[in-house]
Amino acid sequence: MGQLTGRLAQASGCEVVGIDVRPWAAERARQGGVALGLVEAGDDTTAAVDTWTKGQGVDAVLVTAATPSSDPMRRAPALARDRATIILVGDVGLNLDRRPLYEKELCVKVARSYGPGRYERSYEEWGIDYPPGQVRWTEGRNQEAFLGLLGRGQLRVTDLITHRFAFGDAPAAYDLLGSAEPSLGIQLIYPDARPDRSAPIRLAPPVTDHVGVGLIGAGAFARGVLVPALRAAGLNRLVSVASESGLRAVRLAERAGIEQVAPSASAVIADKEVAVVVIATRHDSHASLAAAALRAGKDVLCEKPLALSEDELDDVESAWRASGRRLWVDFNRRYAPAVTGAREYLTAAGSPVVITYRVHAGPVASSHWYADRRQGGRLLGEVCHFVDTCAALAGAPPVQVVALSGPAGEAEKGIDLALALRFREGSLATITYASSGSSATAKERIEILGGGHTLLIDDFRSLRVDGETVWSGAQDKGHTHLVAAFARSLTSDGRGATEDTLASSRATMAALRSLLEGGAATVDSRSR
């Protein structure tokens, strides 16, 4: 770090003194072009720096050492001029003496990274840059400048690599670090062989007498919910899996008996042995993957949400209608025993209902991918579930929605939301979605009034009708029942609840329009 810092300072037009406790490191600094390469010798070193600067001291001291001791920082004031800057780049102790800092009115800074933008999610992940007029040297511009110096030959780094080891000899490289032999950069050289990353990794022999399933996404939901549900539904031939993390895909394939790990999502879709594509990726890829799979002639089971914009939804719907294939969205709550049981009472009553749906969502860390604006926020990404559940209970598609967001954050990413919906047959629903209640509060509570009945669904653990419990059990939000219904649809002529789930998706899009524009929003009628 010190050698690189000295060379960067020289390339920037600075005159540099390099000081180290090791003679070989000081000599390497001199070979790199510093004006003085000194071995630390206390007062003698201070005198040499004082002579070189004509009695003024240096303008800045950059400390690049790594030691628990505070000695490097305590040493720096003696080398600095009046009102100079001491910058800590390395990792050293900070037990400092105030007096020498005060006497020269020194400025002490601690560098934590590569420049403004580091650790800022909107900059590093979403590519939102700072204007050069406000922030000249961002993380990215610092890297551009560094690469420019390398490209123009103004900065040499190859001679800082003092040792090279074959990758198989890596233990010897680590032994070197703990030895007395001088070393700077240590390079591990990988074998020349290049794996074929375009071919799948086969882990198990194919079983050709079952419907072939391809899984895109290998996260916690796929591992813990979807794969067991697919097995329980009789979809036992898991042909292929692809994931953004290849290692995660390999681990899931090994554990779940999936035949092969594909190099990409498109490879899963193109596989002739795959008849059903299951999509369990992050939200911003759902629409494009679903449309591609449908156009490839595959049946599709897609995690919610189906899309994050009306244009995306239009494209998926067009692909579905043209394909003649099945498209199911994992709006699982409409298949939960409490909801299907409630529908039996409500259908028999045959009248509009009023639904009050309270959701205690709980907080989500700002670092969670739900907070990424590219993933649609909690309205498009999660509240869509509750819109669809209300539609299932009402027995009709939504036609109008009004949405309000709490004061925190962007409207699209609101963490406290309230929706009011009107359905085609006259039913009404309100959905309140809150994140700040007690952690002891059950997540979901649904009250339905209509047809002379009052129904209460308590967190999908029980259903009460007119005060009497008619169903209770372990929490069941319908995942297994949905996948089982999807599996049955593969051998029937029906196309499932696709029209209903498209309508619920469009209602959620309308809720977003209401948030952004104000007032009531009409739900696009193409899916009804």
XYZ file of C-alpha atoms in Angstrom:
528
model
C 0.000 0.000 0.000
C 2.781 2.424 0.862
C 4.681 1.679 -2.347
C 1.546 2.254 -4.448
C 0.696 5.429 -2.544
C 4.153 6.860 -3.153
C 3.979 6.114 -6.866
C 0.483 7.569 -7.233
C 1.592 10.749 -5.476
C 4.581 11.077 -7.830
C 2.367 10.503 -10.874
C 0.133 13.303 -9.559
C 3.073 15.721 -9.476
C 4.019 15.468 -5.805
C 7.518 15.118 -4.372
C 7.556 12.132 -2.067
C 9.535 10.911 0.939
C 9.127 7.220 1.791
C 9.833 6.042 5.342
C 9.774 2.436 6.555
C 11.243 0.439 9.423
C 12.576 -2.172 6.962
C 15.655 -1.281 4.872
C 14.515 -3.363 1.885
C 11.175 -1.521 1.747
C 12.942 1.867 1.821
C 15.246 0.687 -0.967
C 12.258 -0.459 -3.055
C 10.692 2.990 -2.587
C 13.908 4.604 -3.877
C 13.834 2.274 -6.878
C 10.259 3.418 -7.456
C 11.409 7.023 -7.743
C 10.740 8.692 -4.393
C 12.946 11.682 -3.627
C 14.017 10.182 -0.312
C 13.729 6.566 0.803
C 14.517 6.572 4.519
C 14.790 3.915 7.186
C 13.030 5.139 10.311
C 15.658 6.361 12.794
C 13.788 8.826 14.966
C 15.406 12.271 15.236
C 17.830 11.555 12.404
C 14.922 10.820 10.036
C 13.128 13.962 11.185
C 16.267 16.002 10.535
C 16.622 14.533 7.035
C 13.012 15.435 6.190
C 13.474 18.898 7.713
C 16.588 19.510 5.594
C 14.855 18.252 2.426
C 11.870 20.583 2.970
C 14.120 23.563 3.859
C 12.903 23.595 7.440
C 9.176 23.634 6.672
C 8.101 20.012 7.051
C 5.921 18.096 4.595
C 2.482 19.234 3.433
C 0.825 15.875 4.077
C 1.710 12.659 5.871
C 0.015 9.509 4.593
C 0.231 6.655 7.073
C -0.076 3.314 5.274
C 1.253 1.055 8.028
C -0.578 -1.916 9.552
C 0.098 -2.393 13.267
C -1.887 -2.290 16.527
C 0.652 0.267 17.764
C -0.123 3.996 17.705
C 3.527 4.837 17.041
C 3.113 5.653 13.306
C 0.406 8.238 14.055
C 2.325 9.644 17.028
C 5.375 9.953 14.778
C 3.625 11.858 11.967
C 3.321 15.361 13.589
C 7.115 15.765 13.821
C 7.384 15.401 10.039
C 4.544 17.769 9.170
C 4.575 21.499 8.542
C 2.292 23.904 10.371
C -1.387 23.259 9.480
C -0.519 20.172 7.446
C -2.765 17.124 7.013
C -2.224 13.630 8.389
C -4.176 10.974 6.494
C -4.547 7.475 7.888
C -4.839 5.005 5.017
C -3.646 1.890 6.832
C -4.803 0.215 10.037
C -2.941 1.451 13.127
C -3.682 2.394 16.700
C -5.120 5.839 17.426
C -4.016 6.522 20.981
C -2.833 10.070 20.174
C -1.217 12.927 22.063
C -3.201 16.148 21.608
C -0.305 18.590 22.143
C 1.697 18.113 18.880
C -1.542 18.161 16.893
C -2.648 21.356 18.632
C 0.690 23.120 18.364
C 0.760 22.788 14.582
C -3.046 22.865 14.186
C -2.894 19.660 12.198
C -5.837 18.113 10.382
C -6.253 14.357 10.871
C -8.296 12.383 8.360
C -9.120 8.688 8.134
C -9.561 7.261 4.623
C -12.051 4.400 4.554
C -12.350 3.683 0.846
C -11.758 4.666 -2.752
C -13.713 7.910 -2.806
C -17.265 9.288 -2.625
C -19.809 6.714 -3.715
C -18.219 3.823 -1.816
C -20.782 2.080 0.392
C -23.539 4.201 -1.196
C -26.085 1.800 -2.649
C -27.604 4.184 -5.166
C -24.124 4.830 -6.592
C -22.603 1.362 -6.501
C -25.639 -0.756 -7.365
C -27.988 1.555 -9.247
C -25.377 3.576 -11.166
C -26.569 7.011 -10.032
C -23.471 9.155 -10.466
C -22.577 12.434 -8.777
C -22.206 15.512 -11.011
C -18.507 16.344 -11.545
C -19.210 19.944 -10.570
C -20.218 18.822 -7.076
C -18.006 15.745 -6.581
C -14.917 15.746 -8.752
C -13.266 12.542 -7.536
C -15.773 9.766 -7.011
C -14.916 6.102 -6.555
C -15.381 5.501 -10.276
C -13.378 8.546 -11.405
C -10.538 7.601 -9.079
C -10.413 4.192 -10.711
C -10.566 5.751 -14.179
C -7.630 8.004 -13.287
C -5.648 5.049 -11.945
C -6.252 3.008 -15.103
C -5.328 6.049 -17.182
C -1.978 6.327 -15.402
C -1.334 2.653 -16.052
C -2.319 2.948 -19.692
C -0.029 5.935 -20.299
C 2.896 4.251 -18.572
C 3.003 6.910 -15.846
C 2.502 4.317 -13.134
C 4.394 1.011 -12.837
C 3.129 -1.801 -10.664
C 4.519 -5.006 -12.149
C 7.787 -4.711 -10.230
C 5.824 -4.669 -6.980
C 5.029 -8.366 -7.528
C 7.943 -10.016 -5.767
C 6.797 -13.652 -5.847
C 4.668 -15.878 -8.065
C 3.217 -19.272 -7.152
C 1.145 -21.821 -9.035
C -2.332 -21.988 -7.511
C -1.650 -25.510 -6.287
C 1.272 -24.124 -4.261
C -0.881 -21.569 -2.441
C 0.084 -22.920 1.038
C 3.702 -21.981 0.298
C 2.600 -18.451 -0.543
C 0.933 -18.136 2.852
C 4.001 -19.557 4.541
C 6.019 -16.811 2.863
C 3.835 -14.140 4.458
C 4.807 -15.396 7.886
C 8.516 -15.667 7.128
C 11.337 -13.117 7.358
C 11.877 -13.112 3.588
C 11.017 -9.699 2.066
C 7.822 -9.753 -0.007
C 5.310 -7.279 -1.427
C 2.857 -8.497 -4.046
C 2.376 -12.269 -4.123
C 0.644 -13.584 -7.240
C -1.225 -16.893 -7.447
C -1.299 -18.201 -11.026
C -4.284 -20.303 -12.051
C -3.902 -23.209 -14.497
C -4.280 -22.411 -18.191
C -7.218 -24.813 -18.575
C -10.496 -22.991 -19.208
C -13.723 -24.738 -18.173
C -16.548 -24.830 -20.705
C -19.031 -22.506 -19.041
C -21.530 -22.842 -21.890
C -22.296 -26.479 -21.075
C -24.443 -27.674 -18.162
C -22.939 -29.530 -15.225
C -24.642 -32.926 -15.085
C -25.077 -34.305 -11.580
C -27.648 -37.099 -11.976
C -28.907 -39.377 -14.766
C -32.081 -38.225 -16.575
C -35.477 -39.763 -15.794
C -37.488 -39.469 -18.981
C -40.930 -40.736 -17.924
C -41.954 -37.613 -16.007
C -42.727 -33.994 -16.881
C -39.416 -32.132 -16.947
C -39.151 -29.082 -14.706
C -36.550 -26.335 -15.057
C -35.937 -24.059 -12.075
C -34.559 -20.535 -12.473
C -33.410 -19.208 -9.107
C -31.931 -21.138 -6.193
C -32.576 -18.841 -3.241
C -34.135 -19.613 0.131
C -37.718 -19.622 -1.203
C -36.869 -22.043 -4.005
C -34.954 -24.310 -1.624
C -37.356 -24.253 1.288
C -40.776 -23.935 -0.358
C -40.898 -24.492 -4.104
C -38.793 -27.643 -4.456
C -40.649 -29.510 -1.643
C -43.994 -28.356 -3.097
C -43.022 -29.543 -6.586
C -42.055 -32.936 -5.174
C -45.310 -33.190 -3.198
C -47.298 -32.358 -6.339
C -45.694 -35.185 -8.278
C -43.446 -32.973 -10.396
C -40.488 -35.150 -9.504
C -38.279 -34.724 -12.532
C -36.225 -31.626 -11.850
C -34.194 -31.408 -15.036
C -32.192 -28.235 -14.638
C -31.477 -25.303 -12.334
C -29.788 -21.964 -12.984
C -28.993 -19.205 -10.552
C -27.124 -15.928 -10.393
C -24.867 -17.759 -7.927
C -23.570 -20.879 -9.621
C -22.408 -22.326 -6.303
C -25.891 -21.943 -4.830
C -27.360 -23.728 -7.847
C -24.882 -26.597 -7.482
C -25.701 -26.988 -3.802
C -29.443 -27.027 -4.464
C -28.989 -29.531 -7.299
C -26.953 -31.844 -5.095
C -29.427 -31.654 -2.238
C -32.622 -31.895 -4.299
C -31.471 -34.409 -6.899
C -31.714 -32.005 -9.828
C -30.190 -33.565 -12.927
C -27.983 -30.684 -14.029
C -26.895 -27.116 -13.348
C -27.418 -24.882 -16.383
C -25.057 -22.015 -17.228
C -27.884 -19.491 -17.644
C -31.628 -18.937 -17.416
C -31.870 -19.011 -21.208
C -30.252 -22.453 -21.198
C -32.986 -23.736 -18.862
C -35.676 -22.298 -21.137
C -34.054 -23.736 -24.277
C -33.610 -27.236 -22.820
C -35.771 -29.674 -24.820
C -36.234 -31.847 -21.734
C -37.812 -28.945 -19.812
C -41.571 -28.667 -20.269
C -42.283 -26.501 -17.222
C -40.256 -23.450 -16.217
C -40.452 -22.341 -12.569
C -39.219 -18.775 -11.981
C -37.980 -17.840 -8.507
C -35.559 -15.005 -9.231
C -35.595 -11.408 -8.059
C -38.593 -9.366 -9.116
C -37.082 -7.354 -11.948
C -36.445 -10.461 -14.064
C -39.839 -12.172 -13.710
C -41.573 -10.628 -16.702
C -38.796 -11.130 -19.241
C -38.182 -14.729 -18.152
C -41.894 -15.613 -18.127
C -42.445 -14.127 -21.583
C -39.367 -15.894 -22.982
C -40.453 -19.251 -21.536
C -43.997 -18.909 -22.886
C -42.697 -18.023 -26.341
C -40.479 -21.096 -26.164
C -43.597 -23.227 -25.676
C -43.134 -23.897 -21.952
C -45.710 -23.901 -19.173
C -44.733 -21.345 -16.528
C -45.066 -21.086 -12.759
C -43.737 -17.671 -11.729
C -43.148 -16.269 -8.265
C -44.947 -12.990 -7.627
C -44.953 -10.297 -8.883
C -45.459 -11.220 -12.517
C -44.263 -7.806 -13.727
C -43.157 -4.401 -12.459
C -44.737 -2.202 -15.123
C -47.818 -2.249 -17.299
C -45.663 -2.571 -20.417
C -44.011 -5.665 -18.949
C -47.405 -7.087 -18.012
C -48.724 -6.427 -21.530
C -45.789 -8.334 -22.975
C -46.282 -11.340 -20.682
C -50.010 -11.418 -21.333
C -49.478 -11.275 -25.097
C -46.951 -14.119 -24.883
C -49.370 -16.179 -22.813
C -52.360 -15.684 -25.098
C -50.295 -16.505 -28.193
C -48.612 -19.554 -26.663
C -51.576 -21.677 -25.609
C -49.505 -22.635 -22.564
C -50.265 -22.342 -18.882
C -49.154 -19.311 -16.881
C -49.562 -19.439 -13.131
C -48.426 -16.803 -10.669
C -47.583 -17.797 -7.116
C -50.484 -15.895 -5.575
C -50.668 -18.717 -3.089
C -53.062 -17.252 -0.534
C -56.110 -17.807 -2.742
C -55.323 -21.553 -2.343
C -54.941 -21.456 1.457
C -57.465 -23.650 3.340
C -58.785 -20.636 5.276
C -59.485 -18.737 2.030
C -61.024 -21.659 0.130
C -63.161 -22.422 3.191
C -64.314 -18.809 3.405
C -65.201 -18.843 -0.300
C -67.636 -21.722 0.281
C -69.661 -19.591 2.709
C -69.431 -16.446 0.598
C -70.417 -18.188 -2.655
C -73.445 -19.679 -0.941
C -74.427 -16.225 0.365
C -74.180 -14.787 -3.163
C -73.914 -11.114 -2.204
C -71.185 -8.439 -2.213
C -68.864 -8.408 0.773
C -66.744 -5.885 2.634
C -63.181 -7.035 3.395
C -60.764 -5.532 5.904
C -57.250 -6.921 5.470
C -54.621 -5.860 8.023
C -50.999 -6.758 7.327
C -48.233 -6.283 9.879
C -45.252 -6.627 7.554
C -42.473 -5.685 9.929
C -39.407 -3.648 9.014
C -36.966 -4.516 6.246
C -33.309 -3.471 6.507
C -32.239 -0.743 4.103
C -29.655 -3.170 2.716
C -32.325 -5.766 1.833
C -32.977 -6.188 -1.877
C -36.633 -5.233 -1.288
C -35.310 -1.683 -0.748
C -33.817 -1.671 -4.249
C -36.032 0.507 -6.436
C -35.356 -1.840 -9.350
C -37.300 -4.574 -7.520
C -40.553 -2.632 -7.357
C -40.753 -1.911 -3.643
C -43.200 -3.477 -1.219
C -46.342 -2.398 -3.081
C -45.570 -4.192 -6.346
C -43.480 -6.884 -4.685
C -45.665 -7.927 -1.749
C -48.960 -6.032 -1.491
C -49.930 -7.666 -4.801
C -50.446 -10.847 -2.721
C -53.126 -9.209 -0.612
C -54.854 -7.585 -3.579
C -55.207 -11.034 -5.153
C -56.457 -12.590 -1.913
C -59.161 -9.938 -1.669
C -60.129 -10.624 -5.299
C -60.387 -14.342 -4.524
C -62.602 -13.648 -1.492
C -64.765 -11.184 -3.443
C -65.070 -13.635 -6.317
C -64.594 -10.837 -8.850
C -61.764 -8.771 -10.341
C -60.913 -5.282 -9.035
C -62.146 -2.358 -11.124
C -60.973 0.677 -9.120
C -58.332 1.377 -6.491
C -57.183 4.246 -4.294
C -53.788 4.040 -2.620
C -52.047 6.141 0.006
C -48.489 5.905 1.273
C -46.980 6.887 4.604
C -44.427 9.713 4.777
C -41.263 7.594 4.840
C -39.321 7.036 1.635
C -40.357 7.117 -1.998
C -43.991 6.475 -2.903
C -43.086 3.385 -4.917
C -41.184 1.943 -1.962
C -43.617 2.972 0.784
C -43.320 0.876 3.917
C -46.744 1.942 5.255
C -49.566 1.705 2.745
C -53.364 1.814 2.639
C -55.432 0.632 -0.332
C -59.158 0.756 -0.987
C -60.521 -1.435 -3.775
C -63.873 -1.823 -5.501
C -64.671 -5.071 -7.315
C -66.827 -5.712 -10.343
C -69.735 -7.254 -8.411
C -69.814 -4.418 -5.859
C -67.595 -5.828 -3.106
C -65.219 -3.479 -1.296
C -61.872 -4.098 0.381
C -59.375 -2.116 2.398
C -55.776 -3.262 2.833
C -53.623 -1.662 5.505
C -49.952 -2.556 5.326
C -47.795 -1.415 8.216
C -44.202 -2.012 9.232
C -43.892 -0.564 12.725
C -46.126 -2.627 15.008
C -45.079 -4.955 17.805
C -43.088 -7.997 16.771
C -45.611 -10.091 18.708
C -48.415 -9.065 16.335
C -49.663 -11.728 13.921
C -48.772 -10.792 10.360
C -52.184 -11.061 8.649
C -55.790 -10.712 9.780
C -58.746 -10.688 7.385
C -62.321 -9.802 8.334
C -65.116 -10.353 5.790
C -68.677 -9.129 6.259
C -71.426 -10.073 3.831
C -74.371 -12.340 3.125
C -75.389 -12.272 6.734
C -72.055 -13.660 7.894
C -68.924 -12.366 9.590
C -65.793 -14.314 8.778
C -62.377 -13.941 10.359
C -59.105 -15.409 9.033
C -56.418 -15.173 11.702
C -52.927 -15.361 10.152
C -53.929 -18.408 8.070
C -54.124 -20.506 11.231
C -57.885 -20.449 11.697
C -61.173 -19.495 10.061
C -64.075 -18.343 12.211
C -67.605 -17.907 10.861
C -70.061 -15.970 12.996
C -67.860 -16.546 16.031
C -67.461 -20.296 15.533
C -64.146 -21.863 14.494
C -64.751 -23.937 11.352
C -61.106 -24.607 10.495
C -57.826 -24.416 12.388
C -54.378 -25.895 12.080
C -50.750 -25.118 11.402
C -50.226 -21.927 9.439
C -50.941 -22.694 5.785
C -50.664 -19.911 3.210
C -51.430 -22.223 0.303
C -48.049 -22.783 -1.366
C -48.365 -26.567 -1.581
C -52.014 -26.387 -2.671
C -51.166 -23.914 -5.452
C -48.366 -26.074 -6.851
C -50.603 -29.157 -6.649
C -53.341 -27.329 -8.587
C -50.767 -26.212 -11.145
C -49.559 -29.805 -11.555
C -53.148 -31.010 -12.095
C -53.701 -28.329 -14.718
C -50.881 -29.767 -16.836
C -53.060 -32.792 -17.636
C -56.357 -30.916 -18.023
C -57.848 -28.559 -20.552
C -58.240 -25.655 -18.115
C -55.774 -22.796 -17.891
C -56.289 -22.099 -14.194
C -56.795 -18.717 -12.561
C -54.541 -16.844 -14.976
C -57.209 -14.282 -15.942
C -57.816 -13.559 -12.256
C -54.143 -13.184 -11.396
C -53.547 -10.930 -14.411
C -56.395 -8.746 -13.168
C -54.860 -8.642 -9.676
C -51.513 -7.671 -11.196
C -53.138 -4.853 -13.146
C -54.926 -3.680 -10.000
C -51.563 -3.407 -8.232
C -50.233 -1.362 -11.150
C -53.291 0.865 -10.813
C -52.526 1.278 -7.096
C -49.075 2.554 -8.046
C -50.657 5.052 -10.467
C -52.934 6.200 -7.667
C -49.943 6.709 -5.368
C -48.026 8.730 -7.936
C -50.881 10.732 -9.440
C -53.374 10.955 -6.577
C -57.043 10.023 -6.620
C -58.759 6.847 -7.729
C -57.275 4.769 -10.546
C -59.290 2.574 -12.880
C -57.967 -0.933 -13.408
C -57.171 -1.793 -17.038
C -59.995 -4.028 -18.221
C -58.075 -6.156 -20.761
C -57.666 -8.989 -18.249
C -61.360 -9.110 -17.308
